[in-house]
PDB file of C-alpha atoms in Angstrom:
ATOM      1  CA  MET A   1     105.146 102.911  86.076  1.00  0.00           C
ATOM      2  CA  GLU A   2     100.784 102.594  88.015  1.00  0.00           C
ATOM      3  CA  ALA A   3      98.683 101.099  85.644  1.00  0.00           C
ATOM      4  CA  PHE A   4      96.018 103.132  85.872  1.00  0.00           C
ATOM      5  CA  GLY A   5      95.602 102.617  89.464  1.00  0.00           C
ATOM      6  CA  ARG A   6      96.564  98.701  89.661  1.00  0.00           C
ATOM      7  CA  TYR A   7     100.627  99.480  91.031  1.00  0.00           C
ATOM      8  CA  LEU A   8     102.315 102.051  93.349  1.00  0.00           C
ATOM      9  CA  ASP A   9     105.278 103.844  91.259  1.00  0.00           C
ATOM     10  CA  LEU A  10     107.973 103.882  93.984  1.00  0.00           C
ATOM     11  CA  HIS A  11     111.019 104.391  92.000  1.00  0.00           C
ATOM     12  CA  GLU A  12     111.547 107.472  93.153  1.00  0.00           C
ATOM     13  CA  LEU A  13     111.329 107.784  96.888  1.00  0.00           C
ATOM     14  CA  TYR A  14     113.508 103.917  96.113  1.00  0.00           C
ATOM     15  CA  ASN A  15     116.861 106.244  94.928  1.00  0.00           C
ATOM     16  CA  GLU A  16     115.580 108.717  98.315  1.00  0.00           C
ATOM     17  CA  PHE A  17     115.818 106.303 100.427  1.00  0.00           C
ATOM     18  CA  ILE A  18     118.721 103.814  99.604  1.00  0.00           C
ATOM     19  CA  ASN A  19     121.438 106.106  99.324  1.00  0.00           C
ATOM     20  CA  SER A  20     120.050 108.287 102.644  1.00  0.00           C
ATOM     21  CA  LYS A  21     122.031 107.498 105.830  1.00  0.00           C
ATOM     22  CA  PHE A  22     118.553 106.091 107.826  1.00  0.00           C
ATOM     23  CA  GLY A  23     118.410 102.893 104.753  1.00  0.00           C
ATOM     24  CA  SER A  24     120.214  99.890 103.349  1.00  0.00           C
ATOM     25  CA  LEU A  25     120.717  98.701 100.189  1.00  0.00           C
ATOM     26  CA  MET A  26     118.094  96.091  98.176  1.00  0.00           C
ATOM     27  CA  GLU A  27     116.335  95.338  95.443  1.00  0.00           C
ATOM     28  CA  TYR A  28     112.856  98.148  94.211  1.00  0.00           C
ATOM     29  CA  SER A  29     110.862  94.892  95.425  1.00  0.00           C
ATOM     30  CA  ALA A  30     111.516  94.323  98.653  1.00  0.00           C
ATOM     31  CA  TYR A  31     111.917  97.917  99.257  1.00  0.00           C
ATOM     32  CA  VAL A  32     108.057  98.391  98.006  1.00  0.00           C
ATOM     33  CA  GLY A  33     106.958  95.189 100.666  1.00  0.00           C
ATOM     34  CA  THR A  34     109.177  97.012 103.478  1.00  0.00           C
ATOM     35  CA  PHE A  35     108.923 100.731 103.338  1.00  0.00           C
ATOM     36  CA  ALA A  36     106.060 101.245 106.127  1.00  0.00           C
ATOM     37  CA  GLN A  37     108.178  99.524 108.497  1.00  0.00           C
ATOM     38  CA  THR A  38     109.360 101.862 109.440  1.00  0.00           C
ATOM     39  CA  GLU A  39     110.307 100.931 113.342  1.00  0.00           C
ATOM     40  CA  LYS A  40     113.123  98.987 111.294  1.00  0.00           C
ATOM     41  CA  ILE A  41     115.075 102.665 111.675  1.00  0.00           C
ATOM     42  CA  SER A  42     116.827 103.209 114.403  1.00  0.00           C
ATOM     43  CA  HIS A  43     116.006 106.503 116.687  1.00  0.00           C
ATOM     44  CA  SER A  44     118.750 108.119 115.930  1.00  0.00           C
ATOM     45  CA  LEU A  45     118.752 107.718 112.317  1.00  0.00           C
ATOM     46  CA  LYS A  46     115.086 108.323 112.439  1.00  0.00           C
ATOM     47  CA  ALA A  47     114.961 112.645 113.920  1.00  0.00           C
ATOM     48  CA  THR A  48     116.806 113.968 111.730  1.00  0.00           C
ATOM     49  CA  ARG A  49     115.526 116.597 108.762  1.00  0.00           C
ATOM     50  CA  GLN A  50     116.243 113.765 106.007  1.00  0.00           C
ATOM     51  CA  TYR A  51     114.231 111.508 107.049  1.00  0.00           C
ATOM     52  CA  LYS A  52     111.191 113.350 107.803  1.00  0.00           C
ATOM     53  CA  GLU A  53     111.219 114.745 104.350  1.00  0.00           C
ATOM     54  CA  TYR A  54     111.321 111.522 103.038  1.00  0.00           C
ATOM     55  CA  LEU A  55     108.366 110.480 105.345  1.00  0.00           C
ATOM     56  CA  GLU A  56     106.663 113.880 103.601  1.00  0.00           C
ATOM     57  CA  HIS A  57     107.277 112.706 100.317  1.00  0.00           C
ATOM     58  CA  ILE A  58     106.253 109.386 100.684  1.00  0.00           C
ATOM     59  CA  LEU A  59     102.984 110.305 102.623  1.00  0.00           C
ATOM     60  CA  GLU A  60     102.413 113.251  99.463  1.00  0.00           C
ATOM     61  CA  TYR A  61     102.679 110.435  96.839  1.00  0.00           C
ATOM     62  CA  LEU A  62      99.959 108.207  98.485  1.00  0.00           C
ATOM     63  CA  THR A  63      98.192 111.259  98.955  1.00  0.00           C
ATOM     64  CA  SER A  64      97.417 112.234  95.584  1.00  0.00           C
ATOM     65  CA  PHE A  65      97.949 107.960  94.707  1.00  0.00           C
ATOM     66  CA  MET A  66      94.618 108.509  96.607  1.00  0.00           C
ATOM     67  CA  TYR A  67      93.125 110.665  95.536  1.00  0.00           C
ATOM     68  CA  ARG A  68      92.992 109.809  91.681  1.00  0.00           C
ATOM     69  CA  THR A  69      92.459 106.450  92.107  1.00  0.00           C
ATOM     70  CA  GLU A  70      89.572 106.032  95.039  1.00  0.00           C
ATOM     71  CA  PRO A  71      87.333 109.650  95.048  1.00  0.00           C
ATOM     72  CA  LEU A  72      85.336 108.373  97.841  1.00  0.00           C
ATOM     73  CA  GLN A  73      87.734 108.261 100.267  1.00  0.00           C
ATOM     74  CA  ASP A  74      87.321 110.903 103.125  1.00  0.00           C
ATOM     75  CA  ILE A  75      91.323 111.401 103.855  1.00  0.00           C
ATOM     76  CA  ASP A  76      90.597 114.397 105.624  1.00  0.00           C
ATOM     77  CA  LYS A  77      88.260 113.059 107.570  1.00  0.00           C
ATOM     78  CA  ILE A  78      90.830 110.303 108.355  1.00  0.00           C
ATOM     79  CA  PHE A  79      93.478 111.915 108.826  1.00  0.00           C
ATOM     80  CA  THR A  80      91.421 114.080 111.791  1.00  0.00           C
ATOM     81  CA  LYS A  81      90.660 111.333 112.968  1.00  0.00           C
ATOM     82  CA  LEU A  82      94.800 110.436 113.583  1.00  0.00           C
ATOM     83  CA  GLN A  83      94.669 113.152 114.833  1.00  0.00           C
ATOM     84  CA  SER A  84      93.188 113.011 117.707  1.00  0.00           C
ATOM     85  CA  GLU A  85      94.143 109.902 118.618  1.00  0.00           C
ATOM     86  CA  PHE A  86      97.892 110.365 118.116  1.00  0.00           C
ATOM     87  CA  GLU A  87      97.541 113.599 120.904  1.00  0.00           C
ATOM     88  CA  GLU A  88      96.394 111.345 123.273  1.00  0.00           C
ATOM     89  CA  GLN A  89      98.471 108.179 122.418  1.00  0.00           C
ATOM     90  CA  TRP A  90     102.202 110.595 122.468  1.00  0.00           C
ATOM     91  CA  ALA A  91     100.856 112.388 125.804  1.00  0.00           C
ATOM     92  CA  ASN A  92     100.302 108.532 127.218  1.00  0.00           C
ATOM     93  CA  GLY A  93     104.510 107.313 125.299  1.00  0.00           C
ATOM     94  CA  GLU A  94     101.481 104.457 123.835  1.00  0.00           C
ATOM     95  CA  VAL A  95     102.249 105.765 119.444  1.00  0.00           C
ATOM     96  CA  PRO A  96     103.181 102.436 117.972  1.00  0.00           C
ATOM     97  CA  GLY A  97     107.245 102.080 117.379  1.00  0.00           C
ATOM     98  CA  TRP A  98     107.739 105.483 119.558  1.00  0.00           C
ATOM     99  CA  GLU A  99     107.089 103.627 122.895  1.00  0.00           C
ATOM    100  CA  ASN A 100     107.530 105.931 125.829  1.00  0.00           C
ATOM    101  CA  LYS A 101     108.868 107.865 123.579  1.00  0.00           C
ATOM    102  CA  GLY A 102     106.130 110.727 124.197  1.00  0.00           C
ATOM    103  CA  THR A 103     105.379 112.802 126.979  1.00  0.00           C
ATOM    104  CA  GLY A 104     103.327 111.629 129.077  1.00  0.00           C
ATOM    105  CA  LYS A 105     104.413 107.770 130.705  1.00  0.00           C
ATOM    106  CA  LYS A 106     107.290 106.529 131.421  1.00  0.00           C
ATOM    107  CA  SER A 107     109.432 103.607 132.253  1.00  0.00           C
ATOM    108  CA  GLU A 108     110.027 101.796 135.820  1.00  0.00           C
ATOM    109  CA  SER A 109     113.533 103.194 135.233  1.00  0.00           C
ATOM    110  CA  GLN A 110     112.405 107.126 135.431  1.00  0.00           C
ATOM    111  CA  GLU A 111     109.853 105.973 137.738  1.00  0.00           C
ATOM    112  CA  SER A 112     112.489 105.148 139.720  1.00  0.00           C
ATOM    113  CA  ALA A 113     115.401 108.852 138.893  1.00  0.00           C
ATOM    114  CA  VAL A 114     113.005 110.460 141.225  1.00  0.00           C
ATOM    115  CA  ASP A 115     110.467 110.349 143.130  1.00  0.00           C
ATOM    116  CA  LEU A 116     109.678 113.502 144.121  1.00  0.00           C
ATOM    117  CA  ASP A 117     106.850 113.398 146.455  1.00  0.00           C
ATOM    118  CA  TYR A 118     109.876 112.955 148.416  1.00  0.00           C
ATOM    119  CA  TYR A 119     111.110 117.160 147.711  1.00  0.00           C
ATOM    120  CA  ASN A 120     109.382 119.241 149.434  1.00  0.00           C
ATOM    121  CA  THR A 121     111.933 121.842 147.633  1.00  0.00           C
ATOM    122  CA  VAL A 122     115.001 122.995 144.951  1.00  0.00           C
ATOM    123  CA  GLU A 123     117.031 123.232 147.629  1.00  0.00           C
ATOM    124  CA  GLU A 124     116.366 119.187 148.416  1.00  0.00           C
ATOM    125  CA  LEU A 125     117.001 118.417 145.031  1.00  0.00           C
ATOM    126  CA  VAL A 126     119.981 120.835 144.598  1.00  0.00           C
ATOM    127  CA  GLU A 127     121.572 117.986 146.881  1.00  0.00           C
ATOM    128  CA  LEU A 128     121.165 115.211 144.141  1.00  0.00           C
ATOM    129  CA  GLY A 129     123.877 116.759 142.589  1.00  0.00           C
ATOM    130  CA  PRO A 130     124.402 117.867 138.547  1.00  0.00           C
ATOM    131  CA  GLU A 131     124.367 114.463 136.881  1.00  0.00           C
ATOM    132  CA  LYS A 132     121.512 112.914 138.754  1.00  0.00           C
ATOM    133  CA  LEU A 133     119.019 115.969 138.208  1.00  0.00           C
ATOM    134  CA  LYS A 134     119.579 115.739 134.717  1.00  0.00           C
ATOM    135  CA  GLU A 135     118.920 111.416 133.975  1.00  0.00           C
ATOM    136  CA  ALA A 136     116.002 112.744 135.834  1.00  0.00           C
ATOM    137  CA  LEU A 137     115.716 115.301 133.474  1.00  0.00           C
ATOM    138  CA  THR A 138     115.945 113.764 130.280  1.00  0.00           C
ATOM    139  CA  ALA A 139     114.273 110.864 130.909  1.00  0.00           C
ATOM    140  CA  ARG A 140     111.543 112.612 130.712  1.00  0.00           C
ATOM    141  CA  ALA A 141     112.353 114.529 127.775  1.00  0.00           C
ATOM    142  CA  LEU A 142     113.063 117.639 129.320  1.00  0.00           C
ATOM    143  CA  LYS A 143     116.238 120.328 128.838  1.00  0.00           C
ATOM    144  CA  GLY A 144     119.128 118.439 130.851  1.00  0.00           C
ATOM    145  CA  GLY A 145     121.024 122.173 130.520  1.00  0.00           C
ATOM    146  CA  GLY A 146     122.307 124.616 132.823  1.00  0.00           C
ATOM    147  CA  THR A 147     122.858 125.391 136.164  1.00  0.00           C
ATOM    148  CA  VAL A 148     122.351 123.159 139.749  1.00  0.00           C
ATOM    149  CA  GLN A 149     119.746 125.381 140.803  1.00  0.00           C
ATOM    150  CA  GLN A 150     118.398 125.572 137.397  1.00  0.00           C
ATOM    151  CA  ARG A 151     117.945 122.286 136.794  1.00  0.00           C
ATOM    152  CA  ALA A 152     116.879 121.649 139.550  1.00  0.00           C
ATOM    153  CA  LYS A 153     113.684 124.588 139.336  1.00  0.00           C
ATOM    154  CA  ARG A 154     113.045 122.890 136.291  1.00  0.00           C
ATOM    155  CA  LEU A 155     112.756 119.530 137.923  1.00  0.00           C
ATOM    156  CA  PHE A 156     110.914 120.965 140.526  1.00  0.00           C
ATOM    157  CA  LEU A 157     107.872 121.979 137.975  1.00  0.00           C
ATOM    158  CA  LEU A 158     106.869 118.907 138.077  1.00  0.00           C
ATOM    159  CA  LYS A 159     105.198 118.773 141.211  1.00  0.00           C
ATOM    160  CA  HIS A 160     102.652 119.760 140.411  1.00  0.00           C
ATOM    161  CA  THR A 161     101.956 120.702 137.102  1.00  0.00           C
ATOM    162  CA  PRO A 162     101.989 116.835 134.925  1.00  0.00           C
ATOM    163  CA  LEU A 163     104.267 116.376 132.397  1.00  0.00           C
ATOM    164  CA  GLU A 164     102.300 117.310 129.258  1.00  0.00           C
ATOM    165  CA  GLN A 165     100.869 120.717 130.520  1.00  0.00           C
ATOM    166  CA  LEU A 166     104.300 121.669 131.305  1.00  0.00           C
ATOM    167  CA  ASP A 167     105.472 124.804 128.938  1.00  0.00           C
ATOM    168  CA  ARG A 168     107.007 123.807 125.878  1.00  0.00           C
ATOM    169  CA  LYS A 169     110.316 125.847 126.434  1.00  0.00           C
ATOM    170  CA  HIS A 170     111.258 122.914 128.899  1.00  0.00           C
ATOM    171  CA  PHE A 171     110.692 120.317 126.758  1.00  0.00           C
ATOM    172  CA  ALA A 172     114.243 119.394 124.341  1.00  0.00           C
ATOM    173  CA  LYS A 173     113.718 120.170 121.119  1.00  0.00           C
ATOM    174  CA  GLY A 174     114.468 116.994 119.694  1.00  0.00           C
ATOM    175  CA  ASP A 175     110.969 116.398 120.932  1.00  0.00           C
ATOM    176  CA  ASP A 176     109.048 118.399 118.767  1.00  0.00           C
ATOM    177  CA  LEU A 177     110.649 116.856 115.582  1.00  0.00           C
ATOM    178  CA  LYS A 178     110.497 113.329 116.762  1.00  0.00           C
ATOM    179  CA  LYS A 179     106.711 114.093 117.838  1.00  0.00           C
ATOM    180  CA  GLU A 180     105.871 115.450 113.378  1.00  0.00           C
ATOM    181  CA  ILE A 181     108.604 112.193 112.313  1.00  0.00           C
ATOM    182  CA  ALA A 182     105.509 109.963 114.343  1.00  0.00           C
ATOM    183  CA  LEU A 183     102.596 112.010 113.499  1.00  0.00           C
ATOM    184  CA  VAL A 184     103.758 111.731 109.253  1.00  0.00           C
ATOM    185  CA  GLU A 185     104.891 108.277 109.779  1.00  0.00           C
ATOM    186  CA  VAL A 186     101.205 106.819 111.714  1.00  0.00           C
ATOM    187  CA  LYS A 187      98.746 108.659 108.566  1.00  0.00           C
ATOM    188  CA  MET A 188     101.715 106.669 106.255  1.00  0.00           C
ATOM    189  CA  LYS A 189     100.886 103.733 107.711  1.00  0.00           C
ATOM    190  CA  ARG A 190      97.163 104.603 107.089  1.00  0.00           C
ATOM    191  CA  LEU A 191      97.074 104.722 104.008  1.00  0.00           C
ATOM    192  CA  CYS A 192      98.900 101.663 103.399  1.00  0.00           C
ATOM    193  CA  GLU A 193      96.891 100.247 105.094  1.00  0.00           C
ATOM    194  CA  ILE A 194      94.538 100.946 103.304  1.00  0.00           C
ATOM    195  CA  LEU A 195      95.943 100.008  99.808  1.00  0.00           C
ATOM    196  CA  ASP A 196      97.500  97.258 101.060  1.00  0.00           C
ATOM    197  CA  GLU A 197      95.915  95.462  97.975  1.00  0.00           C
ATOM    198  CA  VAL A 198      98.420  97.561  95.740  1.00  0.00           C
ATOM    199  CA  ILE A 199     100.908  97.086  98.040  1.00  0.00           C
ATOM    200  CA  VAL A 200     101.374  93.637  97.586  1.00  0.00           C
ATOM    201  CA  ARG A 201     100.121  93.851  93.769  1.00  0.00           C
ATOM    202  CA  THR A 202     102.962  95.721  93.394  1.00  0.00           C
ATOM    203  CA  LYS A 203     105.676  93.884  95.345  1.00  0.00           C
ATOM    204  CA  GLU A 204     104.466  90.917  93.482  1.00  0.00           C
ATOM    205  CA  ASN A 205     105.042  92.575  89.500  1.00  0.00           C
ATOM    206  CA  ALA A 206     107.922  93.963  91.202  1.00  0.00           C
ATOM    207  CA  GLU A 207     109.705  91.011  92.005  1.00  0.00           C
ATOM    208  CA  LYS A 208     107.954  89.288  87.830  1.00  0.00           C
ATOM    209  CA  LYS A 209     110.207  91.665  86.507  1.00  0.00           C
ATOM    210  CA  LEU A 210     113.795  90.954  87.826  1.00  0.00           C
ATOM    211  CA  THR A 211     112.705  87.520  85.606  1.00  0.00           C
ATOM    212  CA  LEU A 212     111.512  89.126  82.308  1.00  0.00           C
ATOM    213  CA  THR A 213     114.476  90.380  79.544  1.00  0.00           C
ATOM    214  CA  TYR A 214     113.294  93.279  78.420  1.00  0.00           C
ATOM    215  CA  GLU A 215     111.483  92.014  75.433  1.00  0.00           C
ATOM    216  CA  GLU A 216     109.544  91.280  77.784  1.00  0.00           C
ATOM    217  CA  MET A 217     109.397  93.947  80.023  1.00  0.00           C
ATOM    218  CA  GLU A 218     108.088  96.404  76.815  1.00  0.00           C
ATOM    219  CA  ALA A 219     105.701  93.528  75.818  1.00  0.00           C
ATOM    220  CA  GLU A 220     103.660  93.809  78.813  1.00  0.00           C
ATOM    221  CA  ARG A 221     104.379  97.802  79.189  1.00  0.00           C
ATOM    222  CA  GLU A 222     102.111  97.417  75.611  1.00  0.00           C
ATOM    223  CA  GLU A 223      99.744  94.705  76.697  1.00  0.00           C
ATOM    224  CA  GLU A 224      99.276  97.229  80.323  1.00  0.00           C
ATOM    225  CA  GLU A 225      98.520 100.232  77.406  1.00  0.00           C
ATOM    226  CA  VAL A 226      96.793  98.538  75.214  1.00  0.00           C
ATOM    227  CA  GLN A 227      94.449  96.730  77.970  1.00  0.00           C
ATOM    228  CA  ALA A 228      93.893  99.989  79.993  1.00  0.00           C
ATOM    229  CA  ASP A 229      93.133 102.049  76.845  1.00  0.00           C
ATOM    230  CA  SER A 230      90.737  99.058  75.534  1.00  0.00           C
ATOM    231  CA  GLU A 231      88.835 100.200  79.217  1.00  0.00           C
ATOM    232  CA  SER A 232      88.740 103.589  78.952  1.00  0.00           C
ATOM    233  CA  ASP A 233      86.913 103.148  75.457  1.00  0.00           C
ATOM    234  CA  GLU A 234      84.608 100.200  77.546  1.00  0.00           C
ATOM    235  CA  GLU A 235      83.803 103.575  80.190  1.00  0.00           C
ATOM    236  CA  ASP A 236      83.013 105.619  77.794  1.00  0.00           C
ATOM    237  CA  GLN A 237      80.370 104.023  75.909  1.00  0.00           C
ATOM    238  CA  GLN A 238      78.120 102.828  79.218  1.00  0.00           C
ATOM    239  CA  ILE A 239      76.465 106.562  78.602  1.00  0.00           C
ATOM    240  CA  TYR A 240      75.106 108.067  81.500  1.00  0.00           C
ATOM    241  CA  ASN A 241      70.790 107.796  81.613  1.00  0.00           C
ATOM    242  CA  PRO A 242      69.145 108.262  85.002  1.00  0.00           C
ATOM    243  CA  LEU A 243      65.820 109.474  83.520  1.00  0.00           C
ATOM    244  CA  LYS A 244      66.410 107.419  81.032  1.00  0.00           C
ATOM    245  CA  LEU A 245      65.092 109.473  78.326  1.00  0.00           C
ATOM    246  CA  PRO A 246      65.531 108.317  74.889  1.00  0.00           C
ATOM    247  CA  MET A 247      68.288 108.700  72.267  1.00  0.00           C
ATOM    248  CA  GLY A 248      68.997 110.477  69.831  1.00  0.00           C
ATOM    249  CA  TRP A 249      70.590 111.024  66.612  1.00  0.00           C
ATOM    250  CA  ASP A 250      74.394 111.467  68.498  1.00  0.00           C
ATOM    251  CA  GLY A 251      73.532 107.578  70.102  1.00  0.00           C
ATOM    252  CA  LYS A 252      73.046 110.046  73.703  1.00  0.00           C
ATOM    253  CA  PRO A 253      68.957 111.166  75.656  1.00  0.00           C
ATOM    254  CA  ILE A 254      68.074 113.578  74.146  1.00  0.00           C
ATOM    255  CA  PRO A 255      68.182 116.894  77.152  1.00  0.00           C
ATOM    256  CA  TYR A 256      65.482 116.845  79.553  1.00  0.00           C
ATOM    257  CA  TRP A 257      64.131 120.192  78.928  1.00  0.00           C
ATOM    258  CA  LEU A 258      64.016 118.950  75.184  1.00  0.00           C
ATOM    259  CA  TYR A 259      61.942 115.949  75.816  1.00  0.00           C
ATOM    260  CA  LYS A 260      58.936 117.661  78.365  1.00  0.00           C
ATOM    261  CA  LEU A 261      57.516 119.579  75.478  1.00  0.00           C
ATOM    262  CA  HIS A 262      57.411 116.664  73.767  1.00  0.00           C
ATOM    263  CA  VAL A 263      54.873 115.588  76.343  1.00  0.00           C
ATOM    264  CA  LEU A 264      53.406 118.699  76.467  1.00  0.00           C
ATOM    265  CA  VAL A 265      52.853 118.847  73.012  1.00  0.00           C
ATOM    266  CA  ARG A 266      51.348 115.700  72.567  1.00  0.00           C
TER     267      ARG A 266
END
């Protein structure tokens, strides 16, 4: 239960996590405290459609929660800014948790694999052999299959074209999926930062419930509902009257046109 915005309700997502290949068994309270720590999941388990769908479910729920509890937050603006920053970080291999998984920044081992400055023709690259070429291509997230000639041609493209400007058809299929997953992670983590207090409160509430009996949990739930109803009644009683209009017989401000009419009659 969200208790009218006091807590997150992550139970469905929790069940999805513990029953997945990338998840693990844990208490609900532990899940609440760690669900945003996606860096703890290995990349081999994350690069799947199942994991992407799970992330999208989290993002969808958090976005909905934000719209309902913090309507003044411009989520679209937040995501637009994130998208712009993400594209640059991904190209440079600097997305947190996905370092060197993008298409731009190469690790030291990638740089030393094949230095294209020493090769002037495709034929010279062919002499490296199929395995060396495949290693150099996959290190840059490019397709590593094909004949020796095809591999050499693909690698030679980088002689005059920056990796980030290369046609997407030359990249391994899994690279696009990884990028999509990384972007959803970034968006989800940003919302978690905004909702940090709610997440902490949710975790504390979940831990507290572990020590309660069923009767105590029911009593607490009823108390929360009564409190929420009371707060709702108080809000209803706060009448919006910025023009300080006289009150009518029903306890509400009279219409502005009626007020003006009274002024004119005077």
